[in-house]
XYZ file of C-alpha atoms in Angstrom:
697
model
C 2.818 8.467 -98.857
C 2.468 12.264 -98.814
C 5.445 14.613 -98.786
C 4.765 15.416 -95.119
C 4.721 11.730 -94.299
C 8.039 11.214 -96.090
C 9.683 14.084 -94.196
C 8.439 12.758 -90.860
C 9.683 9.294 -91.824
C 13.145 10.735 -92.540
C 13.176 12.456 -89.148
C 12.096 9.209 -87.487
C 14.827 7.199 -89.208
C 17.522 9.744 -88.276
C 16.334 9.776 -84.655
C 16.177 5.969 -84.553
C 19.768 5.737 -85.862
C 20.863 8.260 -83.212
C 19.231 6.167 -80.476
C 20.764 2.979 -81.868
C 24.213 4.538 -81.592
C 23.547 5.194 -77.885
C 22.458 1.562 -77.538
C 25.639 0.284 -79.198
C 27.992 2.724 -77.434
C 28.683 0.638 -74.277
C 29.091 -2.682 -76.107
C 32.320 -4.550 -76.803
C 31.500 -4.476 -80.530
C 31.456 -0.672 -80.547
C 34.638 -0.390 -78.475
C 36.778 -3.007 -80.195
C 35.491 -2.942 -83.783
C 33.512 0.194 -84.569
C 35.654 2.704 -82.690
C 38.983 1.930 -84.478
C 37.304 1.994 -87.886
C 35.372 5.193 -87.140
C 38.428 6.981 -85.768
C 40.445 6.029 -88.826
C 37.730 7.360 -91.124
C 36.382 10.394 -89.238
C 39.108 11.737 -86.942
C 40.957 14.190 -89.159
C 43.479 16.926 -88.499
C 40.553 19.357 -88.530
C 38.511 17.767 -85.748
C 40.990 15.459 -84.037
C 39.236 13.039 -81.653
C 35.933 14.943 -81.835
C 35.150 13.973 -85.424
C 33.415 10.702 -84.578
C 31.193 12.108 -81.843
C 30.315 15.212 -83.857
C 29.037 13.069 -86.716
C 27.339 10.327 -84.707
C 25.890 12.255 -81.751
C 25.708 15.959 -82.683
C 24.830 16.019 -86.377
C 21.625 13.868 -86.345
C 19.723 16.019 -83.837
C 21.012 19.285 -85.286
C 19.767 18.046 -88.666
C 16.323 17.311 -87.200
C 16.223 20.679 -85.390
C 17.206 22.723 -88.467
C 15.076 20.984 -91.081
C 12.285 20.519 -88.548
C 11.897 24.302 -88.593
C 11.278 24.233 -92.338
C 8.805 21.372 -91.917
C 6.871 23.258 -89.207
C 6.821 26.407 -91.349
C 5.224 24.698 -94.335
C 2.936 22.677 -92.083
C 1.573 25.888 -90.562
C 1.155 27.399 -94.034
C -0.979 24.481 -95.177
C -2.999 24.209 -91.992
C -6.736 24.506 -92.402
C -7.902 25.471 -88.955
C -11.532 25.034 -89.953
C -11.086 21.300 -90.385
C -9.628 20.298 -87.066
C -11.525 17.071 -86.752
C -10.110 15.777 -90.039
C -6.600 17.126 -89.608
C -6.156 16.203 -85.971
C -8.406 13.195 -85.588
C -6.971 10.566 -83.335
C -7.263 6.895 -84.087
C -8.168 4.501 -81.316
C -4.566 3.378 -80.764
C -3.239 6.910 -80.256
C -6.150 7.775 -77.970
C -5.461 4.666 -75.910
C -1.763 5.514 -75.599
C -2.556 9.037 -74.384
C -4.951 7.812 -71.698
C -3.629 8.278 -68.114
C -2.395 5.046 -66.536
C -0.447 6.342 -63.511
C -1.887 9.071 -61.292
C 0.212 9.472 -58.180
C 2.729 11.753 -56.518
C 5.511 12.537 -57.218
C 5.146 11.417 -60.850
C 1.843 13.214 -61.343
C -0.337 12.191 -64.305
C 1.476 9.802 -66.663
C -0.034 8.477 -69.878
C 0.564 5.059 -71.396
C 2.750 6.637 -74.086
C 4.869 8.490 -71.503
C 5.191 5.358 -69.392
C 6.319 3.378 -72.446
C 9.042 5.863 -73.375
C 10.131 6.259 -69.741
C 10.468 2.489 -69.452
C 12.498 2.388 -72.668
C 14.777 5.133 -71.368
C 15.326 3.341 -68.042
C 16.013 0.153 -70.017
C 18.638 2.070 -72.040
C 20.342 3.224 -68.829
C 20.329 -0.282 -67.315
C 21.562 -1.785 -70.591
C 24.352 0.789 -70.834
C 25.516 0.336 -67.241
C 25.451 -3.462 -67.522
C 27.474 -3.437 -70.754
C 29.939 -0.831 -69.498
C 30.615 -2.953 -66.415
C 30.796 -6.181 -68.430
C 33.409 -4.727 -70.775
C 35.287 -3.039 -67.913
C 35.383 -6.051 -65.582
C 36.572 -8.220 -68.457
C 39.661 -6.030 -68.862
C 40.144 -4.519 -65.423
C 42.897 -1.897 -65.079
C 44.864 -1.468 -61.861
C 45.554 2.249 -61.412
C 47.872 1.835 -58.454
C 50.443 -0.750 -57.459
C 49.023 -3.131 -54.891
C 45.426 -2.166 -55.669
C 42.891 -4.856 -54.843
C 40.409 -6.170 -57.385
C 37.353 -4.946 -55.449
C 38.906 -1.494 -55.223
C 39.456 -1.434 -58.979
C 35.857 -2.558 -59.502
C 34.612 0.201 -57.182
C 36.452 2.747 -59.283
C 35.073 1.214 -62.484
C 31.480 1.280 -61.203
C 31.845 4.911 -60.054
C 33.241 5.948 -63.443
C 30.464 4.208 -65.375
C 27.780 5.846 -63.235
C 29.139 9.131 -64.563
C 28.799 7.798 -68.106
C 25.126 6.992 -67.445
C 24.576 10.485 -66.051
C 25.977 11.856 -69.306
C 23.207 10.005 -71.197
C 20.637 11.878 -69.088
C 22.332 15.149 -70.040
C 21.899 14.299 -73.729
C 18.123 14.730 -73.189
C 18.069 17.165 -70.236
C 17.862 20.500 -72.061
C 15.285 19.743 -74.767
C 12.204 20.123 -72.497
C 13.245 23.618 -71.323
C 13.975 25.007 -74.794
C 10.808 27.094 -75.126
C 11.225 27.968 -78.808
C 12.308 24.457 -79.738
C 11.510 22.938 -83.112
C 12.151 19.432 -81.773
C 9.285 19.353 -79.258
C 6.511 20.426 -81.703
C 7.584 17.673 -84.101
C 6.425 15.129 -81.517
C 3.397 17.126 -80.366
C 4.900 18.567 -77.183
C 5.452 22.011 -75.725
C 8.032 23.159 -73.226
C 5.284 23.720 -70.642
C 3.832 20.215 -70.991
C 7.232 18.494 -71.027
C 8.854 20.335 -68.119
C 8.213 17.259 -65.973
C 10.656 15.316 -68.175
C 13.331 17.873 -67.339
C 12.526 17.398 -63.646
C 12.749 13.614 -63.909
C 16.022 13.748 -65.852
C 17.443 16.352 -63.468
C 16.755 14.243 -60.390
C 18.057 11.081 -62.062
C 21.268 12.706 -63.335
C 21.975 14.256 -59.934
C 21.519 10.893 -58.222
C 23.949 9.305 -60.678
C 26.503 12.128 -60.388
C 26.255 12.085 -56.583
C 26.897 8.324 -56.601
C 29.734 8.883 -59.104
C 31.348 11.479 -56.779
C 30.853 9.536 -53.548
C 32.216 6.379 -55.151
C 35.406 8.130 -56.249
C 35.869 9.824 -52.860
C 35.596 6.427 -51.147
C 38.016 4.911 -53.656
C 40.560 7.690 -53.185
C 40.219 7.469 -49.411
C 40.815 3.711 -49.157
C 43.734 3.850 -51.625
C 45.347 6.910 -49.987
C 44.900 9.099 -53.097
C 42.828 11.989 -51.718
C 45.185 14.400 -53.482
C 43.574 13.224 -56.744
C 40.435 15.073 -55.706
C 42.010 18.474 -56.420
C 44.077 17.434 -59.440
C 43.757 19.396 -62.681
C 45.397 17.042 -65.167
C 46.887 18.365 -68.374
C 46.399 15.125 -70.309
C 43.125 13.784 -68.910
C 39.952 14.833 -67.104
C 40.088 17.518 -64.422
C 38.949 16.051 -61.104
C 38.742 19.431 -59.387
C 36.430 20.714 -62.145
C 34.135 17.768 -61.453
C 34.189 18.532 -57.718
C 33.292 22.178 -58.391
C 30.473 21.072 -60.722
C 28.912 18.751 -58.133
C 29.238 21.415 -55.426
C 27.286 23.797 -57.671
C 24.756 21.088 -58.530
C 23.843 20.244 -54.941
C 22.054 23.516 -54.017
C 20.334 23.485 -57.415
C 19.110 19.960 -56.705
C 18.031 20.526 -53.096
C 16.079 23.705 -53.870
C 14.332 21.969 -56.783
C 12.770 19.311 -54.544
C 8.958 19.785 -54.565
C 8.603 20.585 -50.871
C 11.388 23.164 -50.943
C 10.373 24.679 -54.281
C 6.792 25.354 -53.160
C 7.841 27.035 -49.903
C 10.847 28.978 -51.236
C 10.196 29.466 -54.939
C 12.322 32.601 -55.255
C 15.305 30.800 -53.717
C 14.772 27.931 -56.156
C 14.473 30.415 -59.040
C 17.721 32.253 -58.277
C 19.652 29.100 -57.362
C 18.692 27.457 -60.638
C 20.506 30.223 -62.493
C 23.718 28.512 -61.414
C 23.203 26.302 -64.462
C 25.747 28.315 -66.464
C 28.770 27.691 -64.154
C 27.472 24.136 -63.659
C 27.592 23.462 -67.406
C 30.959 25.225 -67.657
C 32.718 23.087 -65.051
C 30.896 19.939 -66.127
C 32.239 20.292 -69.684
C 35.727 21.027 -68.341
C 35.462 17.808 -66.354
C 34.220 15.457 -69.103
C 36.248 16.987 -71.951
C 35.506 17.895 -75.546
C 34.710 14.389 -76.837
C 31.950 13.775 -74.292
C 30.743 17.359 -74.718
C 30.057 16.607 -78.388
C 27.829 13.720 -77.300
C 25.485 16.056 -75.406
C 26.042 19.140 -77.590
C 22.668 19.327 -79.465
C 20.545 19.909 -76.354
C 22.895 22.547 -74.942
C 23.386 24.209 -78.352
C 19.647 24.576 -79.003
C 19.006 25.713 -75.426
C 21.646 28.454 -75.707
C 20.159 29.694 -78.997
C 16.721 29.831 -77.432
C 17.985 31.480 -74.248
C 19.892 34.185 -76.115
C 16.965 34.976 -78.426
C 14.696 35.249 -75.384
C 17.228 37.579 -73.778
C 17.208 39.840 -76.846
C 13.419 39.951 -76.914
C 13.155 40.711 -73.197
C 15.331 43.843 -73.515
C 12.469 45.692 -75.211
C 9.849 47.680 -73.300
C 6.301 46.535 -73.950
C 3.312 48.850 -74.350
C 0.813 48.257 -71.530
C -2.582 49.583 -72.643
C -4.890 48.834 -69.726
C -5.567 46.698 -66.692
C -8.731 45.202 -65.221
C -8.904 44.764 -61.431
C -11.433 42.163 -60.335
C -12.986 42.069 -56.856
C -11.590 38.572 -56.244
C -7.973 39.777 -56.199
C -7.426 38.931 -59.861
C -6.077 41.336 -62.456
C -5.803 41.302 -66.233
C -3.049 43.147 -68.107
C -3.735 44.156 -71.705
C -0.695 44.755 -73.924
C -0.340 46.066 -77.440
C 0.769 43.489 -80.007
C 1.528 43.392 -83.710
C -1.244 41.954 -85.934
C 1.209 39.375 -87.295
C 1.788 37.755 -83.886
C 0.012 34.397 -83.797
C -0.359 32.115 -80.791
C -2.672 29.300 -79.774
C -4.935 29.107 -76.713
C -3.377 28.103 -73.346
C -0.149 29.954 -74.241
C 1.892 31.729 -71.562
C 3.752 35.044 -71.454
C 6.671 35.954 -69.174
C 6.348 39.391 -67.564
C 8.903 41.610 -65.837
C 7.999 44.829 -63.993
C 11.231 46.707 -63.094
C 9.320 48.936 -60.666
C 8.755 45.816 -58.517
C 11.819 43.706 -59.346
C 14.343 44.054 -62.148
C 15.370 40.401 -61.954
C 12.129 38.480 -61.508
C 10.317 37.130 -64.563
C 6.957 35.491 -63.950
C 4.974 33.353 -66.429
C 1.250 34.071 -66.802
C -1.515 32.480 -68.815
C -2.623 34.347 -71.932
C -6.378 34.921 -71.826
C -6.803 36.740 -75.145
C -7.294 35.255 -78.595
C -5.025 36.426 -81.420
C -7.817 36.055 -84.002
C -10.431 38.051 -82.096
C -8.045 40.621 -80.622
C -5.575 41.233 -83.436
C -3.758 44.140 -81.788
C -3.987 43.230 -78.097
C -2.673 40.455 -75.856
C -3.961 39.879 -72.330
C -2.668 37.884 -69.359
C -4.378 37.053 -66.077
C -2.604 37.342 -62.713
C -3.836 36.047 -59.356
C -2.638 37.919 -56.266
C -0.994 35.091 -54.339
C 2.649 36.037 -53.708
C 4.472 39.203 -52.713
C 5.281 40.157 -56.324
C 1.667 39.971 -57.528
C 0.358 41.803 -54.441
C 2.807 44.634 -55.080
C 1.681 44.791 -58.712
C -1.995 44.918 -57.692
C -1.199 47.740 -55.271
C 0.752 49.666 -57.930
C -2.102 49.387 -60.411
C -4.554 50.589 -57.796
C -2.542 53.775 -57.250
C -2.567 56.838 -59.495
C -0.213 55.624 -62.218
C -0.278 57.170 -65.661
C 2.000 54.486 -67.123
C 3.895 51.379 -66.002
C 7.125 50.109 -67.538
C 6.867 46.408 -68.418
C 8.977 43.946 -70.406
C 7.694 40.658 -71.785
C 9.001 37.443 -73.290
C 6.938 35.100 -75.403
C 4.223 34.026 -75.850
C 4.878 30.276 -75.799
C 2.326 27.544 -76.223
C 1.057 24.587 -78.252
C 1.571 24.448 -82.005
C -2.076 23.604 -82.769
C -5.570 24.131 -81.374
C -5.936 20.403 -80.898
C -8.886 20.612 -78.490
C -11.279 21.578 -81.319
C -11.286 18.030 -82.680
C -13.713 16.734 -80.013
C -17.495 16.528 -80.254
C -17.785 17.654 -76.652
C -15.339 19.607 -74.516
C -15.418 19.398 -70.708
C -13.355 22.116 -69.024
C -12.734 21.381 -65.345
C -11.151 24.124 -63.253
C -10.531 24.968 -59.639
C -10.221 28.614 -58.619
C -7.944 30.577 -60.917
C -7.378 27.426 -63.009
C -10.161 28.776 -65.213
C -7.748 31.180 -66.943
C -6.425 28.823 -69.702
C -10.030 28.069 -70.659
C -10.774 31.728 -71.312
C -8.637 31.638 -74.461
C -10.232 28.332 -75.497
C -13.748 29.786 -75.253
C -12.667 32.838 -77.242
C -11.113 30.593 -79.911
C -14.395 28.695 -80.276
C -16.285 32.003 -80.543
C -13.958 32.976 -83.395
C -14.148 29.605 -85.171
C -17.967 29.560 -85.285
C -17.803 32.463 -87.725
C -16.216 30.159 -90.308
C -18.369 28.081 -92.655
C -18.584 24.303 -92.138
C -17.102 24.497 -88.655
C -18.586 21.910 -86.324
C -19.015 23.619 -82.954
C -18.216 21.318 -80.032
C -20.536 21.354 -77.051
C -18.716 22.984 -74.143
C -19.333 22.138 -70.496
C -17.335 24.200 -68.028
C -17.199 22.985 -64.422
C -15.756 25.623 -62.094
C -15.127 25.305 -58.372
C -14.644 28.533 -56.403
C -14.166 29.145 -52.700
C -16.160 32.395 -52.525
C -18.796 34.108 -54.617
C -16.392 36.969 -55.332
C -14.425 34.529 -57.506
C -17.380 34.364 -59.909
C -16.011 37.612 -61.320
C -13.401 35.457 -63.093
C -16.147 34.468 -65.514
C -16.271 38.103 -66.666
C -12.914 37.498 -68.329
C -14.625 35.223 -70.851
C -15.704 38.478 -72.481
C -12.857 40.578 -73.929
C -12.416 44.174 -72.822
C -13.415 45.379 -76.307
C -15.639 44.032 -79.050
C -18.999 42.249 -78.957
C -18.393 38.491 -78.782
C -21.315 36.302 -79.871
C -21.132 33.977 -76.889
C -24.777 32.984 -77.351
C -23.884 31.150 -80.586
C -21.816 28.454 -78.877
C -23.261 25.509 -76.961
C -21.886 26.646 -73.610
C -22.979 25.285 -70.257
C -21.249 26.581 -67.114
C -21.644 24.840 -63.758
C -20.119 27.045 -61.055
C -19.775 25.684 -57.523
C -19.256 27.993 -54.515
C -17.884 25.705 -51.817
C -17.726 28.065 -48.803
C -20.961 30.060 -49.106
C -24.538 28.879 -48.764
C -26.418 31.714 -50.496
C -25.988 34.422 -53.109
C -24.712 37.755 -51.675
C -25.881 41.229 -52.641
C -23.898 43.253 -55.179
C -23.174 45.960 -52.618
C -21.071 43.517 -50.614
C -18.389 43.366 -53.314
C -15.944 45.810 -54.810
C -16.701 46.953 -58.338
C -14.651 45.789 -61.321
C -12.211 48.475 -62.447
C -10.678 49.092 -65.860
C -7.604 51.344 -65.841
C -6.175 52.865 -69.039
C -2.547 53.984 -69.284
C -0.719 56.618 -71.265
C 1.512 55.214 -74.011
C 5.215 55.957 -74.173
C 7.260 56.477 -77.369
C 9.816 54.055 -75.922
C 7.299 51.230 -75.743
C 6.831 48.647 -78.480
C 4.044 46.164 -79.128
C 4.703 42.501 -78.487
C 6.000 41.151 -81.790
C 6.594 37.688 -83.180
C 9.646 36.003 -81.726
C 12.154 34.084 -83.827
C 10.590 30.721 -83.244
C 6.979 29.551 -83.555
C 6.024 32.608 -85.635
C 9.225 32.506 -87.732
C 10.323 28.894 -88.066
C 12.404 29.536 -91.190
C 14.493 32.198 -89.467
C 15.021 29.955 -86.464
C 16.110 27.162 -88.807
C 18.544 29.570 -90.479
C 20.008 30.506 -87.084
C 20.401 26.863 -86.022
C 22.002 25.695 -89.270
C 24.211 28.774 -89.775
C 25.531 28.901 -86.215
C 26.251 25.154 -86.166
C 28.040 25.254 -89.528
C 30.021 28.294 -88.363
C 30.957 26.377 -85.212
C 32.212 23.411 -87.261
C 34.174 25.720 -89.573
C 35.861 27.663 -86.771
C 36.517 24.497 -84.754
C 38.177 22.911 -87.768
C 40.363 25.987 -88.320
C 41.407 26.235 -84.653
C 42.133 22.508 -84.426
C 44.064 22.279 -87.690
C 46.112 25.468 -87.510
C 46.535 25.996 -83.757
C 46.044 22.806 -81.708
C 47.370 20.240 -84.210
C 50.781 21.928 -84.703
C 51.319 22.037 -80.920
C 50.442 18.335 -80.530
C 52.502 17.092 -83.492
C 55.260 19.612 -84.212
C 56.439 20.251 -80.662
C 57.275 18.165 -77.632
C 54.247 19.551 -75.829
C 50.738 18.123 -75.486
C 47.890 20.583 -75.808
C 46.034 20.896 -72.504
C 43.028 18.554 -72.252
C 40.768 21.179 -70.631
C 41.731 23.879 -73.143
C 40.116 21.844 -75.916
C 36.809 21.933 -74.017
C 37.269 25.665 -73.423
C 37.675 26.216 -77.157
C 34.493 24.238 -77.839
C 32.427 26.248 -75.358
C 33.896 29.547 -76.516
C 33.216 28.844 -80.185
C 29.666 27.643 -79.463
C 28.868 30.873 -77.611
C 30.560 33.119 -80.210
C 28.754 31.504 -83.159
C 25.365 31.656 -81.438
C 25.965 35.270 -80.388
C 26.998 36.465 -83.872
C 24.350 34.677 -85.935
C 21.456 35.265 -83.526
C 22.318 38.943 -83.060
C 22.559 39.626 -86.800
C 19.255 37.894 -87.584
C 17.454 39.448 -84.615
C 18.610 42.986 -85.431
C 17.702 42.565 -89.105
C 14.287 41.231 -88.168
C 13.773 44.089 -85.695
C 14.614 46.589 -88.438
C 12.077 44.912 -90.732
C 9.402 45.299 -88.063
C 10.249 48.987 -87.696
C 9.961 49.505 -91.470
C 6.552 47.908 -91.506
C 5.376 50.352 -88.865
C 5.039 47.868 -86.047
C 5.841 50.410 -83.350
C 2.765 51.748 -81.571
C 1.573 55.275 -82.355
C 2.305 57.951 -79.800
C -1.160 58.635 -78.461
C -1.578 61.164 -75.706
C -4.061 60.742 -72.876
C -4.205 63.469 -70.261
C -4.798 61.211 -67.276
C -5.328 57.530 -66.754
C -8.974 56.618 -66.968
C -10.670 54.309 -64.473
C -14.008 52.764 -65.395
C -15.806 50.966 -62.580
C -18.433 48.314 -63.116
C -20.381 45.880 -60.962
C -19.962 42.198 -61.725
C -23.260 40.700 -62.938
C -23.003 37.634 -60.709
C -24.422 39.173 -57.536
C -28.019 39.799 -56.557
C -29.085 43.317 -57.467
C -26.510 43.826 -60.235
C -27.755 45.115 -63.590
C -26.825 43.368 -66.846
C -25.680 46.139 -69.146
C -24.887 44.156 -72.311
C -26.250 41.271 -74.331
C -22.998 39.212 -73.989
C -23.264 39.504 -70.187
C -26.882 38.388 -70.344
C -25.951 35.370 -72.493
C -23.097 34.480 -70.140
C -25.282 34.643 -67.028
C -28.034 32.628 -68.703
C -25.545 29.864 -69.581
C -24.344 29.652 -65.974
C -25.793 27.620 -63.120
C -24.384 28.638 -59.727
C -24.430 26.048 -56.924
C -23.838 27.365 -53.410
C -22.486 25.209 -50.606
C -21.706 22.170 -52.789
C -18.887 20.529 -54.712
C -18.934 19.108 -58.254
C -19.512 15.393 -58.771
C -16.962 14.797 -61.549
C -17.667 11.086 -61.877
C -21.398 11.482 -62.440
C -20.957 14.375 -64.864
C -18.327 12.662 -66.997
C -19.918 9.217 -67.117
C -23.306 10.667 -68.121
C -21.916 12.207 -71.326
C -23.287 10.524 -74.447
C -20.918 11.910 -77.116
C -18.494 9.387 -78.635
C -15.511 11.756 -78.421
C -15.223 13.853 -75.268
C -12.154 15.947 -74.520
C -11.621 16.468 -70.781
C -9.274 19.333 -69.898
C -8.439 19.893 -66.233
C -6.586 22.811 -64.700
C -6.280 23.772 -61.059
C -5.239 22.159 -57.755
C -3.308 18.923 -58.037
C -5.887 16.828 -56.152
C -8.692 17.973 -58.437
C -6.677 17.190 -61.588
C -5.718 13.781 -60.202
C -9.352 12.962 -59.336
C -10.492 13.779 -62.875
C -7.568 11.869 -64.398
C -8.382 8.765 -62.326
C -11.960 8.787 -63.648
C -10.693 8.976 -67.237
C -8.089 6.269 -66.546
C -10.574 3.897 -64.885
C -11.852 2.578 -68.196
C -15.502 3.119 -67.190
C -15.980 5.366 -70.228
C -13.916 4.842 -73.382
C -15.087 8.130 -74.900
C -13.114 10.299 -72.440
C -9.777 11.757 -73.569
C -7.995 13.494 -70.690
C -5.451 16.309 -70.803
C -3.948 18.229 -67.905
C -3.436 21.909 -68.777
C -0.463 23.831 -67.409
C -1.287 27.318 -66.192
C 0.599 30.003 -64.348
C -0.666 32.980 -62.402
């Protein structure tokens, strides 16, 4: 076994042990035998009752997260991108597991592997609830004189539903940690795994709602409604739990698909209530249960704070391209050392439009071809993007912009296939722009096997054909004729090709630089795994050190040398405070040091002076009467077949492919992606490997 295989095996064993502890947690064996022995061994004067949970539930995942950064760093160093087929080849079992098996709303497209893990997770929840109730009913406690057995059981069931919700919280924050080292270890990105966060969020809210309603009913029938607003000094705070569920309800309601699509901004702002939600939730469950879910929250807070630090910088916007179809491309300056893979996304903030709103957009550039520029594509669909389009169309000499990212996959895994079918609807073509540019770059390397590329695009109007112009970067001379590219473009709402005069010309606008602007630089994460690992390990060790000092020299003397009992909620407050302080100190020091290193290396853009912004018009080559001014445009038009008044026949196209390994990537409207996924899942062609691409505009 290679060294990489051994490291992955260690991670797998640690994770398996962590899962086994969750499996054993609700059992009578754990409660009656393991717990007394563990508390005797692990609960010291330095960590009190948290020692057991810190070791069993927090340490394993923090170990994987910290050392996973080192593993990813050395993996990237040894990566030979010219040998994708050998390095990333999938065996038949893995390909079968990644094949879609469920294609339906509201679950979306679910592979066999995802369905297997989801079933295992549901089995864990059912197992835990059944064992909790079995142990509880076998030793039922009466909490009030004259309480009936069914009332005591109602209370027990309600309490255990809260325990099950806490299991969901142990996994809830990993999918939304954009710079996570845990997700890349299992081949995931935050963008592709956001649906797991949605599933866990809905499930946890259902469980917590049932937990709350059950206790309200219990208190009502036993005449204990005053318990609802009790803030106990020795046990959990009920009023903190009530406040937490009150905060959770609007977050949950606005996250429902129907509401989120109609009122996205309301969903966006409401979801920022997560901080008070976490705060009151931890006050409610206490420090011991907080340690059980600590890794996900700890890593999320590190990631969120680092993203906050990066977003405070102003980014140099070099130019913008305005397409006649209401699409625009922003071109930013970036440092040559910033590396990202195709289909990545970048978050953009324009204070002139809104100081609070951050919008994710698909990166269309390629970091190998455009070493000092990064481009994103934006479709004018909402009020924010329309305002931006209008601002760019006015006489601006510069525009203040801040960015965060980019974030994306850890590898260019799509290059492993013999044939690549890119299916897009409308602006869903944007993630494929970076893929085409990556292939153009890779063909310059010796011994690179170029996959045949078939791009199937569906547009409503002929003006949308201008999106294909983005396949060619704003600068340079890409050799697009050297790749086996076939583009089938379908115009669904027009019957014939219009004249060029009927469409607005493409515009390229150049902006003056500002000395306050900086190029987009590598974040402390995918481009700097070792530094991220140092932040994770150092901040966690600092947290353990400070927690041990506070517990031993402040809390312990109060509990044991006085007649007082230290407040139950104050322990949780100390935990949250120390977590935030350690993350703030370590992350700030590393970020500022790294920023200073960038400045020393001359990463700030030069102060160039341009008298006025320059606008360069051009006619898109897709309309009758337009002149083809460059060889790349000629090659692009020659590779494209435009079909007016028709729709693509996905089934015929996919089933007619003869290659043994065909990668099918779909991006666009949900119905289109589902139709393509169903064809790949039907089993009619075993050579099709489907992947749904996330994109944002």
